[in-house]
Amino acid sequence: MKTTKKILIMLVLFFMTVAGATFCGNKQQEVNVKTLFDMLPYDALPEHVALGELDRDEYICECDYENGYLELAGGHYEWQMCYWSLEDGRKLVAVNQGFETGPRLLFFYYEEGELREDGDYFLWEDITITLEDFVDVSQLHPDIIDDVRENVESLKYILYYQLPQEGTAIKVHIDYEEVIEDFESIPYEALKELTLSWIDEKWVKQ
């Protein structure tokens, strides 16, 4: 009789362990961009959403489950989010939050049902910004190249970001209007985007 009880207890414990592992696995597998959006803290949302009377879902204008991209509407500035799946099972989540003074990028890690902000995440780690990243120097008058280079490489101009809805790369451009205001001789066609590609879980300038 005692042996039978022990066997039953062991079977119960075994099935509880399996069920728990399955639940955690499913919880990790079922996460999508909407799940991650629901987990974001209010300070990662636009003010009109965080303080609005409507549910945050009401402001969604694009929710692309397949590509892991979500966008909000109803405000004066752009707001986007997306995520990248990491080899260790975690997800790197990015939020591009627009303000009058320019954008703010926030990064989070999703792991085992929790979303944690990484305030130390630095997109530009090991990447040097140069004039050639944003301007076709061949179209500039030689007399202004040094001055334009100093302004761009000292980060005088705001950087704007476009998170990917397709692919994995982030697009970056400087404030075109400010550049042309400082240097009227620069043709608009000389200004270009920089692509930061996601390669081996690192950002690479291309």
mmCIF file of C-alpha atoms in Angstrom, residues 68-145:
data_model
loop_
_atom_site.group_PDB
_atom_site.id
_atom_site.type_symbol
_atom_site.label_atom_id
_atom_site.label_comp_id
_atom_site.label_asym_id
_atom_site.label_seq_id
_atom_site.Cartn_x
_atom_site.Cartn_y
_atom_site.Cartn_z
ATOM 1 C CA GLY A 68 6.683 41.765 -35.423
ATOM 2 C CA TYR A 69 5.891 45.445 -36.009
ATOM 3 C CA LEU A 70 3.352 47.764 -34.361
ATOM 4 C CA GLU A 71 2.583 51.448 -34.845
ATOM 5 C CA LEU A 72 0.363 53.943 -33.008
ATOM 6 C CA ALA A 73 -1.569 56.903 -34.384
ATOM 7 C CA GLY A 74 -3.375 59.923 -32.993
ATOM 8 C CA GLY A 75 -0.385 61.969 -31.877
ATOM 9 C CA HIS A 76 1.860 64.645 -33.343
ATOM 10 C CA TYR A 77 4.930 62.419 -33.521
ATOM 11 C CA GLU A 78 5.781 58.967 -34.795
ATOM 12 C CA TRP A 79 5.655 55.950 -32.494
ATOM 13 C CA GLN A 80 6.746 52.464 -33.552
ATOM 14 C CA MET A 81 7.901 49.238 -31.988
ATOM 15 C CA CYS A 82 9.348 45.976 -33.241
ATOM 16 C CA TYR A 83 11.395 43.063 -31.948
ATOM 17 C CA TRP A 84 14.181 40.683 -32.909
ATOM 18 C CA SER A 85 14.293 37.054 -31.755
ATOM 19 C CA LEU A 86 17.637 36.130 -30.177
ATOM 20 C CA GLU A 87 19.386 32.770 -30.373
ATOM 21 C CA ASP A 88 19.075 32.228 -26.613
ATOM 22 C CA GLY A 89 15.270 32.453 -26.793
ATOM 23 C CA ARG A 90 14.966 36.032 -25.594
ATOM 24 C CA LYS A 91 13.525 38.871 -27.651
ATOM 25 C CA LEU A 92 15.070 42.302 -28.107
ATOM 26 C CA VAL A 93 12.272 44.880 -28.241
ATOM 27 C CA ALA A 94 12.766 48.412 -29.594
ATOM 28 C CA VAL A 95 10.456 51.411 -29.197
ATOM 29 C CA ASN A 96 10.908 54.526 -31.320
ATOM 30 C CA GLN A 97 9.181 57.312 -29.405
ATOM 31 C CA GLY A 98 8.932 60.737 -31.049
ATOM 32 C CA PHE A 99 9.057 64.091 -29.259
ATOM 33 C CA GLU A 100 9.275 67.732 -30.340
ATOM 34 C CA THR A 101 12.995 67.625 -29.552
ATOM 35 C CA GLY A 102 13.539 64.438 -31.561
ATOM 36 C CA PRO A 103 13.152 60.691 -31.124
ATOM 37 C CA ARG A 104 13.986 58.520 -28.135
ATOM 38 C CA LEU A 105 14.889 54.880 -28.618
ATOM 39 C CA LEU A 106 14.067 52.459 -25.815
ATOM 40 C CA PHE A 107 15.220 48.846 -25.677
ATOM 41 C CA PHE A 108 13.760 45.967 -23.674
ATOM 42 C CA TYR A 109 14.464 42.274 -23.276
ATOM 43 C CA TYR A 110 11.635 39.773 -23.104
ATOM 44 C CA GLU A 111 12.488 36.584 -21.246
ATOM 45 C CA GLU A 112 10.351 33.957 -19.520
ATOM 46 C CA GLY A 113 7.193 36.031 -19.534
ATOM 47 C CA GLU A 114 8.806 39.280 -18.329
ATOM 48 C CA LEU A 115 9.738 42.465 -20.166
ATOM 49 C CA ARG A 116 12.709 44.355 -18.741
ATOM 50 C CA GLU A 117 14.078 47.670 -19.990
ATOM 51 C CA ASP A 118 17.811 47.861 -20.646
ATOM 52 C CA GLY A 119 18.666 51.494 -19.975
ATOM 53 C CA ASP A 120 22.303 50.860 -20.881
ATOM 54 C CA TYR A 121 21.593 49.491 -24.347
ATOM 55 C CA PHE A 122 23.538 51.562 -26.885
ATOM 56 C CA LEU A 123 22.660 51.243 -30.556
ATOM 57 C CA TRP A 124 25.895 52.923 -31.668
ATOM 58 C CA GLU A 125 28.295 50.717 -29.733
ATOM 59 C CA ASP A 126 31.462 50.148 -31.804
ATOM 60 C CA ILE A 127 30.014 52.290 -34.628
ATOM 61 C CA THR A 128 31.604 55.590 -35.658
ATOM 62 C CA ILE A 129 29.387 58.168 -37.354
ATOM 63 C CA THR A 130 30.984 59.871 -40.362
ATOM 64 C CA LEU A 131 29.876 62.527 -42.816
ATOM 65 C CA GLU A 132 29.814 59.962 -45.607
ATOM 66 C CA ASP A 133 27.109 57.992 -43.760
ATOM 67 C CA PHE A 134 24.545 60.701 -44.426
ATOM 68 C CA VAL A 135 25.908 62.873 -47.231
ATOM 69 C CA ASP A 136 27.222 62.160 -50.704
ATOM 70 C CA VAL A 137 30.410 64.208 -50.406
ATOM 71 C CA SER A 138 30.948 64.190 -54.174
ATOM 72 C CA GLN A 139 28.007 66.586 -54.499
ATOM 73 C CA LEU A 140 29.420 69.133 -52.006
ATOM 74 C CA HIS A 141 31.470 72.207 -52.776
ATOM 75 C CA PRO A 142 35.003 71.541 -51.478
ATOM 76 C CA ASP A 143 34.966 74.743 -49.401
ATOM 77 C CA ILE A 144 32.213 73.507 -47.069
ATOM 78 C CA ILE A 145 33.170 69.858 -46.603
#
